[in-house]
JSON list of C-alpha atoms in Angstrom, two decimals:
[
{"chain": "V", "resi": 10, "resn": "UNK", "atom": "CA", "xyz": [0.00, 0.00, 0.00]},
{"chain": "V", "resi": 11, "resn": "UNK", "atom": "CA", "xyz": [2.76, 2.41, 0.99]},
{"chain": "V", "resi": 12, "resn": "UNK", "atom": "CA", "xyz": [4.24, 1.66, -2.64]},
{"chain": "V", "resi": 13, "resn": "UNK", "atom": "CA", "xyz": [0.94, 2.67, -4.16]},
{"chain": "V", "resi": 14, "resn": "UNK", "atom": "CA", "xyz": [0.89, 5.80, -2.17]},
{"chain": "V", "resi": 15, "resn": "UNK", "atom": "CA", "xyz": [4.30, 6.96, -3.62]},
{"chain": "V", "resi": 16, "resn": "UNK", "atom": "CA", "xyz": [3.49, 6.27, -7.23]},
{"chain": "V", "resi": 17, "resn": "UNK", "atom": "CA", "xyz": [0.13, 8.21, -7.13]},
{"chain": "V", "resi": 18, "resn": "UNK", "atom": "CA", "xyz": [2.22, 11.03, -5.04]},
{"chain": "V", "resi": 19, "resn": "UNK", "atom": "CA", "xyz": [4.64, 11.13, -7.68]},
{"chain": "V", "resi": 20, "resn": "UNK", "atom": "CA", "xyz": [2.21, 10.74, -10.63]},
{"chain": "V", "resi": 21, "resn": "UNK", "atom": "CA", "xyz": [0.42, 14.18, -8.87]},
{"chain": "V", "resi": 22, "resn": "UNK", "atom": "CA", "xyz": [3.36, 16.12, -8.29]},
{"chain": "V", "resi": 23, "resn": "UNK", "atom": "CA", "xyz": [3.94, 15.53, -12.15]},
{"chain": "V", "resi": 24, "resn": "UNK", "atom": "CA", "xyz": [0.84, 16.73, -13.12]},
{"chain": "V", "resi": 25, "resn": "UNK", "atom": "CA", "xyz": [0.92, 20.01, -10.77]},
{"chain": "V", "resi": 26, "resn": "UNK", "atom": "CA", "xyz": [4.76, 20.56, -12.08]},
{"chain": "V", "resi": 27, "resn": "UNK", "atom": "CA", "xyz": [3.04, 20.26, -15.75]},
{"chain": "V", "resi": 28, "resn": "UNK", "atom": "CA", "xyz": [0.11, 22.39, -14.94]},
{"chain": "V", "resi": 29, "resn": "UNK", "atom": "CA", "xyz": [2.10, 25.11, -12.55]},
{"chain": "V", "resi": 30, "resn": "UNK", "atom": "CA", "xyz": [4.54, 25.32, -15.64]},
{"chain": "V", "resi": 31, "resn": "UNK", "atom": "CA", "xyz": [2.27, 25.93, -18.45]},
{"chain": "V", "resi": 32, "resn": "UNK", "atom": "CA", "xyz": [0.74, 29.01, -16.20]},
{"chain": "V", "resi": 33, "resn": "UNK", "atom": "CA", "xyz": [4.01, 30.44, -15.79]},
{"chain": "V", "resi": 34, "resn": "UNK", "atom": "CA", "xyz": [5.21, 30.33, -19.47]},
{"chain": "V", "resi": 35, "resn": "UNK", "atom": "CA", "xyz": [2.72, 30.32, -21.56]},
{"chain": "V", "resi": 36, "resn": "UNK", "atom": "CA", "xyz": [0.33, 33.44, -22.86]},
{"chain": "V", "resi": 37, "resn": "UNK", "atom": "CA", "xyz": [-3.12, 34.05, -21.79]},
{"chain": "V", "resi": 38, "resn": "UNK", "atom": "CA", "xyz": [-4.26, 33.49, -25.33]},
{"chain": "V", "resi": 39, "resn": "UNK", "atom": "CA", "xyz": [-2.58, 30.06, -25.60]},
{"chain": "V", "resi": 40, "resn": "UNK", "atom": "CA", "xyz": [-3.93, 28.92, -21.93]},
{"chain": "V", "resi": 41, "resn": "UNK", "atom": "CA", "xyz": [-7.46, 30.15, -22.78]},
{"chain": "V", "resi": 42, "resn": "UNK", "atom": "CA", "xyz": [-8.48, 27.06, -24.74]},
{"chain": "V", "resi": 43, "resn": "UNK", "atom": "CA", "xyz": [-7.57, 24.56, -21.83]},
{"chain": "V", "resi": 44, "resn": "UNK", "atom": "CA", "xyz": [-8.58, 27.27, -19.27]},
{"chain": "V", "resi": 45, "resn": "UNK", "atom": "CA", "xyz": [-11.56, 29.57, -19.81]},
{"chain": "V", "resi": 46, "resn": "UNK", "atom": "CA", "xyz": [-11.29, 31.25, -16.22]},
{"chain": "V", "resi": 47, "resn": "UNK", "atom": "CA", "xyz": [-8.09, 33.26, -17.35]},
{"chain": "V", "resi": 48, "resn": "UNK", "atom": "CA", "xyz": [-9.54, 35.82, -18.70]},
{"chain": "V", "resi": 49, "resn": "UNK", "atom": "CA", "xyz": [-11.26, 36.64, -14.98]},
{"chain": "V", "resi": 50, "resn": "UNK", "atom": "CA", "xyz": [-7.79, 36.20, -13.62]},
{"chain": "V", "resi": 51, "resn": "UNK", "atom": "CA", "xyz": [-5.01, 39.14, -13.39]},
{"chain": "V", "resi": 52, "resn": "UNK", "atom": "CA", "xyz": [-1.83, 37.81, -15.41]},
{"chain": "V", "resi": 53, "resn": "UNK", "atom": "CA", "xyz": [0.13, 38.32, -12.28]},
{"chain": "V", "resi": 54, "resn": "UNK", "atom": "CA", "xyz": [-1.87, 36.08, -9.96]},
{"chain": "V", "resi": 55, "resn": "UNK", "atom": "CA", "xyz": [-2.04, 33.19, -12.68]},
{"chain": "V", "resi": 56, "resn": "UNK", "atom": "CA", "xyz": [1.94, 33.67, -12.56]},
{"chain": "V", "resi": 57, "resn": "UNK", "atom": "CA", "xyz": [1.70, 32.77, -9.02]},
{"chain": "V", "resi": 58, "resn": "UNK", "atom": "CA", "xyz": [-1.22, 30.15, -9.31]},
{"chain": "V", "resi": 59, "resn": "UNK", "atom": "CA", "xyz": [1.78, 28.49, -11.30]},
{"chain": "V", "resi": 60, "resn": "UNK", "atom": "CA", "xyz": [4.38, 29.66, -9.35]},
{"chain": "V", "resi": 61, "resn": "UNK", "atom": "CA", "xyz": [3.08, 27.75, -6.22]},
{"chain": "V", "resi": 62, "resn": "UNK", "atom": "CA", "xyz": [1.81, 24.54, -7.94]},
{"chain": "V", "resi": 63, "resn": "UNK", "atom": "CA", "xyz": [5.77, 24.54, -9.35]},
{"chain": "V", "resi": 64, "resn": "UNK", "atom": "CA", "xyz": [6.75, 24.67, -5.88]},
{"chain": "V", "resi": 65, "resn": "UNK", "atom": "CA", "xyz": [4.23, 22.41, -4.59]},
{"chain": "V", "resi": 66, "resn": "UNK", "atom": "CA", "xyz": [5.29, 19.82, -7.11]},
{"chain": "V", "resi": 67, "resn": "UNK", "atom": "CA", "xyz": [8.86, 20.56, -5.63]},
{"chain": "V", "resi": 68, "resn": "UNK", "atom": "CA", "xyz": [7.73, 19.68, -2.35]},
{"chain": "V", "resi": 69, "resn": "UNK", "atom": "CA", "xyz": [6.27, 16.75, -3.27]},
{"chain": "V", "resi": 70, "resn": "UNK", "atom": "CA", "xyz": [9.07, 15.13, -5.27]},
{"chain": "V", "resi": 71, "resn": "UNK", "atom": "CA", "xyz": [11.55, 15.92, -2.14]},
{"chain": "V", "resi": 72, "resn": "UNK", "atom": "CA", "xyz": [9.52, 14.08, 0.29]},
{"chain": "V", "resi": 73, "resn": "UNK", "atom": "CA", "xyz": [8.65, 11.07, -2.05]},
{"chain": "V", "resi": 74, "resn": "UNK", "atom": "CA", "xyz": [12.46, 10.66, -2.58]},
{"chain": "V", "resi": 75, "resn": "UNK", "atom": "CA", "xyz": [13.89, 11.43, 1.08]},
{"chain": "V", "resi": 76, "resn": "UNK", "atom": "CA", "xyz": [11.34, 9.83, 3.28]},
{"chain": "V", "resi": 77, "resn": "UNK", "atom": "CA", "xyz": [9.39, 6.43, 3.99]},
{"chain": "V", "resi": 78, "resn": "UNK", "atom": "CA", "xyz": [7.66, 7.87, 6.57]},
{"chain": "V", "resi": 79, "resn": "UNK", "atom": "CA", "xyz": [5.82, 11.42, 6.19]},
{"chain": "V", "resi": 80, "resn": "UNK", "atom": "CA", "xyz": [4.95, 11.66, 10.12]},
{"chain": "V", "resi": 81, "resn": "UNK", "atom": "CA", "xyz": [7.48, 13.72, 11.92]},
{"chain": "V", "resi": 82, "resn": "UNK", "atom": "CA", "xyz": [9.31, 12.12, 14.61]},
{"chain": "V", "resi": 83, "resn": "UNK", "atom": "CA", "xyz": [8.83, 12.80, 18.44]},
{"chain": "V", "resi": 84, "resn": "UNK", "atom": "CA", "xyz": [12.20, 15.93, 18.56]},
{"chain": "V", "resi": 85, "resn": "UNK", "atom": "CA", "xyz": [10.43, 17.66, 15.40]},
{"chain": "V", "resi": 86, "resn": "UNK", "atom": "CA", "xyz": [7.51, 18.39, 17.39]},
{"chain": "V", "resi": 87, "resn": "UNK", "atom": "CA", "xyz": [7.17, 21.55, 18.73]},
{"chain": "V", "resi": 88, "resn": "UNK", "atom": "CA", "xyz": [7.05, 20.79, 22.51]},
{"chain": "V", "resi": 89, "resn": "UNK", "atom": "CA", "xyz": [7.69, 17.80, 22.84]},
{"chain": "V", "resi": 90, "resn": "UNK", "atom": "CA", "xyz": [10.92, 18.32, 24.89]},
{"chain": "V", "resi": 91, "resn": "UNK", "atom": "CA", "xyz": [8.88, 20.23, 27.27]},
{"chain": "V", "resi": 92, "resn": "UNK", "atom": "CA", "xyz": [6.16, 17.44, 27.61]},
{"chain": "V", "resi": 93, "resn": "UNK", "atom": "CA", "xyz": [8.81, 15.19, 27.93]},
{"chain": "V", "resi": 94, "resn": "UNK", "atom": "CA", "xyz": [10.54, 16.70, 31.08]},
{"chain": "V", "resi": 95, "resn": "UNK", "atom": "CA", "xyz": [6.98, 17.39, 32.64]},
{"chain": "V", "resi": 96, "resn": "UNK", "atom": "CA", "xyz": [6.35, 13.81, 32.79]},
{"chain": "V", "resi": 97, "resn": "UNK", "atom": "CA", "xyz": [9.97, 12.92, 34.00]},
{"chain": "V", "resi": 98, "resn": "UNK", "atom": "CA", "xyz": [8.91, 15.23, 36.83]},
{"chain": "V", "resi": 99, "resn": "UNK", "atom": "CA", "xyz": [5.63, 14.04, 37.69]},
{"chain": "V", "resi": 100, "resn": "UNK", "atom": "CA", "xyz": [7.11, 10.80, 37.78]},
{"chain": "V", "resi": 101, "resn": "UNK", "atom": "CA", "xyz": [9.51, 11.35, 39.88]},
{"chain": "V", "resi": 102, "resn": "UNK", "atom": "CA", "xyz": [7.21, 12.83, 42.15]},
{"chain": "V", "resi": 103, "resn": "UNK", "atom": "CA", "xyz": [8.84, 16.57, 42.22]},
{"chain": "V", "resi": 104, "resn": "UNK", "atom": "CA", "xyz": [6.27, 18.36, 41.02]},
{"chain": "V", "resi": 105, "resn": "UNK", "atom": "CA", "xyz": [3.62, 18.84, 43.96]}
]
């Protein structure tokens, strides 16, 4: 299942790389046959529409190829040291 995951991560972050890339180079007259809602659209906002899929697609490729797991482990969480130490404490009986 976990294998299956990864290819239809992959397959996605190829399609948003694909789609983030043809907003950022092509014209609004050559998008307007795939995309009708340009025209509503300000050119600079598509730009970034594309922009951020680009980088989305980034994102995605990085964690499908560095990581097996995509939950964070226990030091990445933001407190976690300081739940950690409260329990060492209450168990030790020093907080009252």
């Amino acid at each position: 299942m976990n294998i299956a995951y990864w290819i239809v991560a992959g397959l996605l972050a190829l399609f948003y790389c694909y789609a983030g890339t043809l907003k950022v180079i092509r014209s609004r007259d050559q998008l307007r046959p795939m995309m009708a809602w340009v025209d509503h659209v300000p050119l600079p906002a598509l730009r970034a529409l594309g922009t951020a899929e680009i980088l989305g697609a980034i994102s995605g490729f990085t964690t499908a190829a560095g990581s097996t797991s995509n939950r964070p482990s226990p030091p990445d969480i933001p407190g976690f040291s300081q739940m950690e130490d409260h329990e060492q404490e209450a168990a030790s009986g020093s907080i009252a």
